[in-house]
Short mmCIF file of C-alpha atoms in Angstrom, two decimals:
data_model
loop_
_atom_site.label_atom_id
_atom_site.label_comp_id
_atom_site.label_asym_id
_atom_site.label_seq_id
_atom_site.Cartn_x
_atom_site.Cartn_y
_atom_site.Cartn_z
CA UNK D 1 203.12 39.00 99.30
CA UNK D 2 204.99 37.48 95.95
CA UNK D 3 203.40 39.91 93.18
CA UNK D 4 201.59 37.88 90.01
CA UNK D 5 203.48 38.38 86.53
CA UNK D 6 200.47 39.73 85.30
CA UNK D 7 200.91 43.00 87.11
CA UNK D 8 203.84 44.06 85.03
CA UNK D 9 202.08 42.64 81.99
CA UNK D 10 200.92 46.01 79.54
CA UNK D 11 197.10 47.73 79.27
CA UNK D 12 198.22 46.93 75.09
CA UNK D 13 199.25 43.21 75.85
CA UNK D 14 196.54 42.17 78.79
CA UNK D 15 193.96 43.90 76.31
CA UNK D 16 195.02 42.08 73.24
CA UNK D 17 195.32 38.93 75.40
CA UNK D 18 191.57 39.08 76.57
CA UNK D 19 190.69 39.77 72.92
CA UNK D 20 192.33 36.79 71.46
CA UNK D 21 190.89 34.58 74.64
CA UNK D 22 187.10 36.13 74.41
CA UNK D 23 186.67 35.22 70.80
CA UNK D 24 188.15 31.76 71.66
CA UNK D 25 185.32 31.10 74.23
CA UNK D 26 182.26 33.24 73.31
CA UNK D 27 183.15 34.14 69.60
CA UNK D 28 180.82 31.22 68.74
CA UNK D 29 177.34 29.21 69.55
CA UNK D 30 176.16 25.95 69.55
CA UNK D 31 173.78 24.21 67.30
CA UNK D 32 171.57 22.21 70.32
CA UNK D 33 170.37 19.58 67.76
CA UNK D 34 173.95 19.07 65.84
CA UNK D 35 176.44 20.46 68.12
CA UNK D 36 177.84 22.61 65.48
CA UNK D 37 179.65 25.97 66.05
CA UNK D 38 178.51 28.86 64.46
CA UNK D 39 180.40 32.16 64.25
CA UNK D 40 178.51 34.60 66.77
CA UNK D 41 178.63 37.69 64.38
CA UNK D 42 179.48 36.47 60.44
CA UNK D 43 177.08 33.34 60.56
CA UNK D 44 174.29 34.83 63.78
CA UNK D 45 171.88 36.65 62.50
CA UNK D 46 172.36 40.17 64.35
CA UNK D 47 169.00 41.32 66.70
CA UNK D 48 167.64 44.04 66.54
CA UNK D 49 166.83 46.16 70.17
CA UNK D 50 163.66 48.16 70.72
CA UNK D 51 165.31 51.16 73.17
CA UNK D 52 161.41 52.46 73.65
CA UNK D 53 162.18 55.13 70.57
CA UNK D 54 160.27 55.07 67.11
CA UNK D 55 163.83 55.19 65.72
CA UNK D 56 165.15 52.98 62.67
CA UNK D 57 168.90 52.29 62.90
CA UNK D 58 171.63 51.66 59.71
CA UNK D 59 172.16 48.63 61.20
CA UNK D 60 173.40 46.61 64.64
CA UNK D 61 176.58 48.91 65.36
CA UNK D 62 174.53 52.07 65.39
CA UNK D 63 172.35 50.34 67.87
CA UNK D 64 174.97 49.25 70.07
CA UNK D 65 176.26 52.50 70.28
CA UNK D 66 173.00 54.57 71.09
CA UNK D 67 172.79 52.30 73.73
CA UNK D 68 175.88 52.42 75.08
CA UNK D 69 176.30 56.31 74.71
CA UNK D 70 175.65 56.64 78.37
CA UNK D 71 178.86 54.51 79.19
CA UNK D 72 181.18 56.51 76.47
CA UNK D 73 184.65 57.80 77.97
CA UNK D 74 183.33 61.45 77.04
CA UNK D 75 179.22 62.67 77.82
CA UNK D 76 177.62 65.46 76.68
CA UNK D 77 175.92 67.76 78.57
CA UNK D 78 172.21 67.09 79.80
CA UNK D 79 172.82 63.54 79.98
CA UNK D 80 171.49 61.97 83.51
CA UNK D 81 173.82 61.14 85.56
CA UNK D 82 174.22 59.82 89.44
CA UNK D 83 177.40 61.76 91.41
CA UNK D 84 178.20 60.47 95.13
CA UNK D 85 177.66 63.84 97.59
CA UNK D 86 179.78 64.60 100.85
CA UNK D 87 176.98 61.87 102.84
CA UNK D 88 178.41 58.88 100.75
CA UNK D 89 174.79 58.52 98.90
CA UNK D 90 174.32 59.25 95.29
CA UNK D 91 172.39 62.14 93.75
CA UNK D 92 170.49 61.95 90.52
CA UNK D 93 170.96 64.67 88.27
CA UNK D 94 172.55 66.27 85.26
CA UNK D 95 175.65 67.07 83.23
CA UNK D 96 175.57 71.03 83.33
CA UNK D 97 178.57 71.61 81.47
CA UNK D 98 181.51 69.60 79.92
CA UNK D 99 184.81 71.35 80.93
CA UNK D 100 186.88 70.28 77.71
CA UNK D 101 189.65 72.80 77.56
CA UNK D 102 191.89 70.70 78.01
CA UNK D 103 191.24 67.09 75.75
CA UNK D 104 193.43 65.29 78.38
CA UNK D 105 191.61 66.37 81.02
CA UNK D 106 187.96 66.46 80.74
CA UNK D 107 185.65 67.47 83.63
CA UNK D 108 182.17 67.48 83.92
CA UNK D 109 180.01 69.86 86.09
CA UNK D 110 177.11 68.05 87.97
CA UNK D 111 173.78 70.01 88.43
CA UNK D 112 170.91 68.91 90.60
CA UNK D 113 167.74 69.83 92.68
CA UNK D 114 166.98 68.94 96.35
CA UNK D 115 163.75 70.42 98.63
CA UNK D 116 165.38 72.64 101.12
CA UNK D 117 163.70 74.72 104.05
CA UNK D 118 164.23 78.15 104.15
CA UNK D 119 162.55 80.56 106.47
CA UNK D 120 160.11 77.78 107.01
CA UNK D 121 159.14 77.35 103.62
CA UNK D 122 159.41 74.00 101.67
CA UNK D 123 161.60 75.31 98.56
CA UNK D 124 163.57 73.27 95.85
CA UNK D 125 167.33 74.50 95.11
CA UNK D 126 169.50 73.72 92.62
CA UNK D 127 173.04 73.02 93.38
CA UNK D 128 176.29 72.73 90.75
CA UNK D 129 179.38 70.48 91.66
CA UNK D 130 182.38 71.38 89.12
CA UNK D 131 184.87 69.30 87.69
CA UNK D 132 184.13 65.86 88.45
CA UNK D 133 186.35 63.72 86.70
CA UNK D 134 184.65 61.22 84.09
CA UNK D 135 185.34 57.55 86.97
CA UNK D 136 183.35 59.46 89.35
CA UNK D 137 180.10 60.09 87.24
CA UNK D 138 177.45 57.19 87.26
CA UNK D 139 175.35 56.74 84.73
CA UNK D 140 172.27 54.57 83.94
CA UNK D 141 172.71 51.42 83.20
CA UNK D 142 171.22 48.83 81.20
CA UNK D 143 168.23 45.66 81.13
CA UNK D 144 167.77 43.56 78.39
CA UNK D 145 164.95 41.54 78.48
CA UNK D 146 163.77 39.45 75.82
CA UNK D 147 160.81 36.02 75.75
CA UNK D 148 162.73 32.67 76.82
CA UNK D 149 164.66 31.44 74.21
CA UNK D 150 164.47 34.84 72.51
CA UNK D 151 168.25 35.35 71.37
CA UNK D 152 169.47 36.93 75.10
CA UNK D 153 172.59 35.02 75.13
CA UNK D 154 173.21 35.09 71.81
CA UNK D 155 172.79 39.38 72.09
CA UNK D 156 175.15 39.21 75.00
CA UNK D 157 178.23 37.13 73.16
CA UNK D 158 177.32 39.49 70.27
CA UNK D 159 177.58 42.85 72.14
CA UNK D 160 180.94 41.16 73.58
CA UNK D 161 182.48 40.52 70.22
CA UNK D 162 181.21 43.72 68.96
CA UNK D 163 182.64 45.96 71.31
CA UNK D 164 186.28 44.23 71.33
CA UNK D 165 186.04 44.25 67.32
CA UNK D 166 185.53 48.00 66.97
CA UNK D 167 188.73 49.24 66.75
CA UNK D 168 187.86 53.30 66.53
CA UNK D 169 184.65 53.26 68.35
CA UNK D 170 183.44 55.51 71.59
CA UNK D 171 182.58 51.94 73.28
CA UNK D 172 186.24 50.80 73.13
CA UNK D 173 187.54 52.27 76.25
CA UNK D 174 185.08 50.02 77.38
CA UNK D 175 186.99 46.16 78.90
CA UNK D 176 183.69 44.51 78.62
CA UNK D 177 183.46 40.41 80.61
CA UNK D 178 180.56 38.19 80.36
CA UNK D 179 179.48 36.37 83.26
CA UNK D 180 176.23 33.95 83.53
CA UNK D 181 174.21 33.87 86.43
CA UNK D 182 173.91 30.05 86.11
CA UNK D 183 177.74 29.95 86.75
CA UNK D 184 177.70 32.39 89.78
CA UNK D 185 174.65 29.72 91.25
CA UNK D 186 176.74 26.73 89.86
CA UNK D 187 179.53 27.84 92.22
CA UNK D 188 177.07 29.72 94.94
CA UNK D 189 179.34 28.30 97.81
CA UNK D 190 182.92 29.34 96.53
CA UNK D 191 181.50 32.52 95.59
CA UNK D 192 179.56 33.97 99.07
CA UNK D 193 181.63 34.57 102.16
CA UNK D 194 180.74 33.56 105.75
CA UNK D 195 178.34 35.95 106.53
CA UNK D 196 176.62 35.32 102.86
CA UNK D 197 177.50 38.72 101.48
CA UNK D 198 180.52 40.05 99.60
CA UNK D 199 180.91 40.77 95.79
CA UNK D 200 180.30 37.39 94.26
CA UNK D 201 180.82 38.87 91.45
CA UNK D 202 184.39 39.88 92.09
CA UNK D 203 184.85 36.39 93.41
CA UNK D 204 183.39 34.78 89.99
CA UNK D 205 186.50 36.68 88.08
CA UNK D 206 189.31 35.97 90.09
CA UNK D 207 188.46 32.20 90.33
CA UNK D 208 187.53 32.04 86.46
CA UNK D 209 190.52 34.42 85.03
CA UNK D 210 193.42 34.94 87.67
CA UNK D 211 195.40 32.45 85.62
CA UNK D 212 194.73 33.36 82.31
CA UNK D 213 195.77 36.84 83.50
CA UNK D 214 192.22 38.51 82.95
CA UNK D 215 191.21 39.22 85.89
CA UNK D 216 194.61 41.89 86.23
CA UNK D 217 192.74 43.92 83.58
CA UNK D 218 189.39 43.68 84.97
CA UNK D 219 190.83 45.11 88.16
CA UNK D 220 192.61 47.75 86.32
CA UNK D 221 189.90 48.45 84.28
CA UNK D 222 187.68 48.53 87.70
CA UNK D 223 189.72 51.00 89.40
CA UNK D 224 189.67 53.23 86.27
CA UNK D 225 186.28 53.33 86.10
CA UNK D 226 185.87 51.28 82.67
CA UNK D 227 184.72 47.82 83.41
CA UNK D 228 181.69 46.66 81.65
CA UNK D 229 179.83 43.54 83.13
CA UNK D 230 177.38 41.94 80.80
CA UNK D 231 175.67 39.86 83.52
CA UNK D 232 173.40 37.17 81.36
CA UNK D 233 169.95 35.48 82.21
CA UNK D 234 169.41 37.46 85.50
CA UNK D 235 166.11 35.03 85.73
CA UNK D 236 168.56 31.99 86.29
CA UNK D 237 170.13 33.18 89.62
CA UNK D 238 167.84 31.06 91.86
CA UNK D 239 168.30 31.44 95.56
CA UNK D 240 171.20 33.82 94.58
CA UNK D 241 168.55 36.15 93.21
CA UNK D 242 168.19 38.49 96.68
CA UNK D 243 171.81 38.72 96.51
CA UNK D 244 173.14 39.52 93.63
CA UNK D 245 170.12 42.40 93.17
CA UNK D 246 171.12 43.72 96.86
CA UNK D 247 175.24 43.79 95.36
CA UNK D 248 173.71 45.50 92.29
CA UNK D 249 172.27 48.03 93.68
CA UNK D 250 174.59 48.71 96.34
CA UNK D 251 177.61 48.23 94.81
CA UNK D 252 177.75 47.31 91.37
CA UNK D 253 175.96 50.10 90.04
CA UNK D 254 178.87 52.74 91.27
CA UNK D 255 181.58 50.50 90.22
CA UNK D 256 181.21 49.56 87.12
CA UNK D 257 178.91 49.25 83.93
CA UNK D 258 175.87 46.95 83.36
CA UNK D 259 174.31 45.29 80.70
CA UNK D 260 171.36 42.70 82.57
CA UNK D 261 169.46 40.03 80.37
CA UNK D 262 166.88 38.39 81.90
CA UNK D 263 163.31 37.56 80.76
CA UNK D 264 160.46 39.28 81.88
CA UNK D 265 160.22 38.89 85.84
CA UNK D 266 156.71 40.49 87.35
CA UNK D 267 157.32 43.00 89.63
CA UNK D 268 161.06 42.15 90.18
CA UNK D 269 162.57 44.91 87.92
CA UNK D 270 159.89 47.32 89.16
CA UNK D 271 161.24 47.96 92.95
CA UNK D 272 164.14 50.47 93.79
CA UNK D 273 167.02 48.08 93.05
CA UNK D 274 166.94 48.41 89.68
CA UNK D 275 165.87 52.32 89.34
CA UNK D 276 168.71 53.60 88.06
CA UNK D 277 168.48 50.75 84.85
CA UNK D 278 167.19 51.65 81.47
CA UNK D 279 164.80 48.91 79.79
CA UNK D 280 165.53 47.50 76.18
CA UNK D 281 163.61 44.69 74.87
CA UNK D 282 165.47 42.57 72.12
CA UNK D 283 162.89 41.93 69.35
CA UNK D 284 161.40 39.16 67.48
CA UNK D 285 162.74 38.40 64.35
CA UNK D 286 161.36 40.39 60.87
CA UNK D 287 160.90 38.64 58.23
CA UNK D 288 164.09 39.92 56.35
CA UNK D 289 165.75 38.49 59.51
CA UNK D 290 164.10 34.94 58.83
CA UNK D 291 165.25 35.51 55.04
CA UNK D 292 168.78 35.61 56.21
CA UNK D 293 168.64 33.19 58.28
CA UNK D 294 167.23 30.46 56.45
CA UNK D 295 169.12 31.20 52.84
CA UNK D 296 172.51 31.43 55.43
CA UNK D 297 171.86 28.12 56.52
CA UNK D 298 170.48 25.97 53.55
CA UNK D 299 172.16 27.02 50.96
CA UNK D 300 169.92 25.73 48.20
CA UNK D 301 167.29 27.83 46.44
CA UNK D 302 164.87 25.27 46.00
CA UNK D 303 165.36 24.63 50.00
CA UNK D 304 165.17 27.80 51.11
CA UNK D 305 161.41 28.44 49.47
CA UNK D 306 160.14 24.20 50.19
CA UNK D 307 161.04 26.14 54.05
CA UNK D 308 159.51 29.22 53.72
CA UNK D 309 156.32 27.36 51.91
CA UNK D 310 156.41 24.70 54.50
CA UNK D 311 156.06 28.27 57.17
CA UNK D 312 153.45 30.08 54.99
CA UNK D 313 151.44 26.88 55.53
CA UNK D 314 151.43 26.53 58.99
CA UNK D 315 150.94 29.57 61.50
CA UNK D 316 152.25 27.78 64.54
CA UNK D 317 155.56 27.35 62.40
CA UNK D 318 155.52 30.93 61.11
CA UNK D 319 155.30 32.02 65.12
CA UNK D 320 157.69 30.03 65.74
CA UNK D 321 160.31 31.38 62.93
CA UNK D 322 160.13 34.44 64.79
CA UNK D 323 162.25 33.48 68.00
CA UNK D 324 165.88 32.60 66.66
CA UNK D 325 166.63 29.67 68.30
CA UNK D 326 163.51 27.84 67.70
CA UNK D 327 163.71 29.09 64.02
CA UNK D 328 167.52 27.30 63.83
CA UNK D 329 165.95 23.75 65.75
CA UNK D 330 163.39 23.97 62.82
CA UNK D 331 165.69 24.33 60.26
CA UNK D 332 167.81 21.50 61.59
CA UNK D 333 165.02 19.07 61.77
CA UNK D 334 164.16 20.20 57.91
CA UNK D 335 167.85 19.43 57.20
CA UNK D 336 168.02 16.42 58.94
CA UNK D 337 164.78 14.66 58.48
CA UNK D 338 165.53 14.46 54.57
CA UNK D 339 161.66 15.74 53.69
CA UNK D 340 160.73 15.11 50.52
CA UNK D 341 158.55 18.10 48.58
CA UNK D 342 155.20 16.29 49.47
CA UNK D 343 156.17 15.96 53.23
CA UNK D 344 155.38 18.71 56.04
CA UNK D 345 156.56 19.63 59.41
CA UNK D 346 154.54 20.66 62.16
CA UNK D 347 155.69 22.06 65.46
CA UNK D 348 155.33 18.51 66.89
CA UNK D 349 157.01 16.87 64.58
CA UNK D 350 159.00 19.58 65.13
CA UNK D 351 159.70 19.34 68.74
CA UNK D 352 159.94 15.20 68.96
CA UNK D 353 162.79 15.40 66.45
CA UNK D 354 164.42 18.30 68.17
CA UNK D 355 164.65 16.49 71.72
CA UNK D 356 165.62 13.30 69.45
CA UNK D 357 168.56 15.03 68.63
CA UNK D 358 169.15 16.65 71.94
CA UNK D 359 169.43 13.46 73.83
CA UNK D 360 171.36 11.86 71.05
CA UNK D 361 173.69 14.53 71.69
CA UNK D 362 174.16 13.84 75.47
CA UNK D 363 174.64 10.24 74.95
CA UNK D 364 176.98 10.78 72.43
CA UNK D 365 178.90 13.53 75.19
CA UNK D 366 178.78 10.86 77.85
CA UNK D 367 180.33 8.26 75.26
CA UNK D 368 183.04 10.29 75.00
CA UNK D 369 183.56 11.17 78.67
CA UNK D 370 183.49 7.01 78.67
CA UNK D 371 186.66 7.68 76.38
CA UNK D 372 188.31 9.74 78.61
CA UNK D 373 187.58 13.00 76.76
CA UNK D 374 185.96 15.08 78.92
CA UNK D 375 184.02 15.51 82.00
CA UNK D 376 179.67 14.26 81.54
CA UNK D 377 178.53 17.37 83.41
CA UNK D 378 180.31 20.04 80.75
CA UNK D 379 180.01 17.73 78.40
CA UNK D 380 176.18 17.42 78.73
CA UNK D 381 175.91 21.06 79.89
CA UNK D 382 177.13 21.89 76.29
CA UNK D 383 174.62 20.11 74.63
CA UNK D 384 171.55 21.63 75.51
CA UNK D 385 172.67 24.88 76.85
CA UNK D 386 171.44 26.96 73.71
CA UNK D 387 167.80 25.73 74.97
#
């Protein structure tokens, strides 16, 4: 077989590459009622996570990394952990000891507890597996959920950015690839093989980054035991929903990190698939988060509190502030609807002038795919996919 150029392409150069190409496609998102870009991290307001702790973080870095302390290149002892045994099937446990004499080769001894027989007796014994190399330890991994519309795309593209714009940070070992379950159903048939199994999600990479030269450093990244999948909107997967939890939990979770977003799905996230996943819940917006918001966007003094009035008055609105993307459709029909000081919104004023400007949008995508420009399924696609 003729070998790709990308295989003799550097870790340095195929990492800097993927940097340079993420921030091109997810450093930004779209306004749904103007079709503006906005910077994901400068001009995004960053969300806050509740990790099920009473603890206040410095700000969103310090929260990225708690959470992401169980995927760091180096663990301390105690942390849980999930280490295959000599029957192929994993065993939940603990990190008894880090081996660290020597910094270029750290170990990790694996502690755990099964019920044994002995003389007839039902006993539990504890067991110790030493120096297990950092690729081969498995720990948990990680669900986001958060209320529809709730900022759980826009938390995804941020922890992408974040982690490949933190230079001297434990995450960066971390190659970290977004991929949206509405793709992976978009493409359901290119994706499943003839007996309707097979990592689709493998599949979804080499079609969407072979040629860019991406998917060589997911696979190295794979095989080293570093590739982080941030697997958005979980709840979209539709008849690929069996699936992809049966690859997830079969395969996925010993291969590589997860980060899951999905909204809140019943019993779905309650059944053994998804055991070994830790639950964080990205929050509603604080009022100091509104603040930021709103003065980031119009500007004006005298606009910023005829907005915030205009929300004091009307408790619908002020419920309404607190979910960031209906918060930025209200503040683009107050920008666009030139009010004058005496006039009010409501959430169906609200609303009407919101899907106004949504199908404007469309029709002004499928103009230009009239022009040649580009296709009218992307081009529509992109103008209401922030909804």
């Amino acid at each position: 077989m003729e070998s790709q150029p990308w295989q003799h392409v550097s870790w340095d150069d195929l990492i800097a590459r993927h940097r340079e190409l993420v921030q091109a496609e997810h450093g930004s998102v779209i306004n749904p009622i103007t079709g503006e870009e906005v910077d994901i991290m400068s001009q995004c307001v960053n969300l806050d996570l509740d990790m099920g702790g009473a603890h206040e973080y410095a700000d969103t870095g310090a929260a990225y990394q708690e959470m992401l302390a169980g995927f760091s290149e180096h663990l301390p002892e105690g942390t849980t952990a999930w280490v295959a045994l000599e029957t192929g099937q994993y065993q939940r446990g603990l990190i008894s000891r880090v081996n660290s004499e020597d910094e270029d080769n750290v170990t990790y001894d694996f502690q755990y507890s099964k019920p044994v027989k002995d003389n007839g007796r039902n006993l539990e014994k504890t067991f110790v597996i030493k120096d297990i190399v950092r690729r081969d330890i498995k720990t948990e991994q990680i669900l986001v959920k958060g209320d529809p519309a709730g900022g759980k795309t826009t938390f995804a593209k941020q922890l992408l950015t974040w982690i490949l714009r933190q230079p001297q940070c434990k995450c960066t070992w971390l190659v970290p690839v977004l991929v949206r379950t509405v793709d992976l159903a978009r493409t359901e048939d290119c994706l499943l093989e003839e007996d309707g199994v097979g990592d689709m999600i493998d599949r979804y990479l080499a079609g969407r980054y072979s040629e860019s030269g991406q998917y060589e450093l997911f696979l190295r990244a794979r095989q080293q035991g570093r590739l982080l999948v941030i697997l958005d909107g979980f709840d979209e997967a539709g008849v690929l929903e069996r699936r992809l939890a049966l690859l997830i939990s079969e395969k996925l979770v010993n291969e590589v990190f997860i980060v899951l977003t999905s909204r809140d799905m019943g019993a779905t996230f309650e059944g053994a698939a998804f055991s070994r996943f830790r639950n964080v819940r990205v929050k509603e917006l604080s009022e100091k988060q509104q603040r930021q918001v709103i003065c980031g966007q119009l500007k004006s003094e005298d606009l910023v509190e005829r907005f915030c009035m205009q929300l004091a008055l009307n408790p619908a609105l002020e419920q309404m502030a607190k979910n960031p993307l209906l918060l930025d459709v209200t503040l683009s029909v107050f920008e666009s609807s030139s009010l004058d000081s005496s006039a009010s919104l409501n959430r169906g004023r609200v609303y009407s002038l919101a899907l106004d400007g949504m199908l404007g949008s469309i029709e002004r995508s499928k103009a230009l795919q009239t022009s040649g420009y580009c296709s009218a399924s992307h081009a529509s696609a992109g103008a209401v996919r922030s909804v």
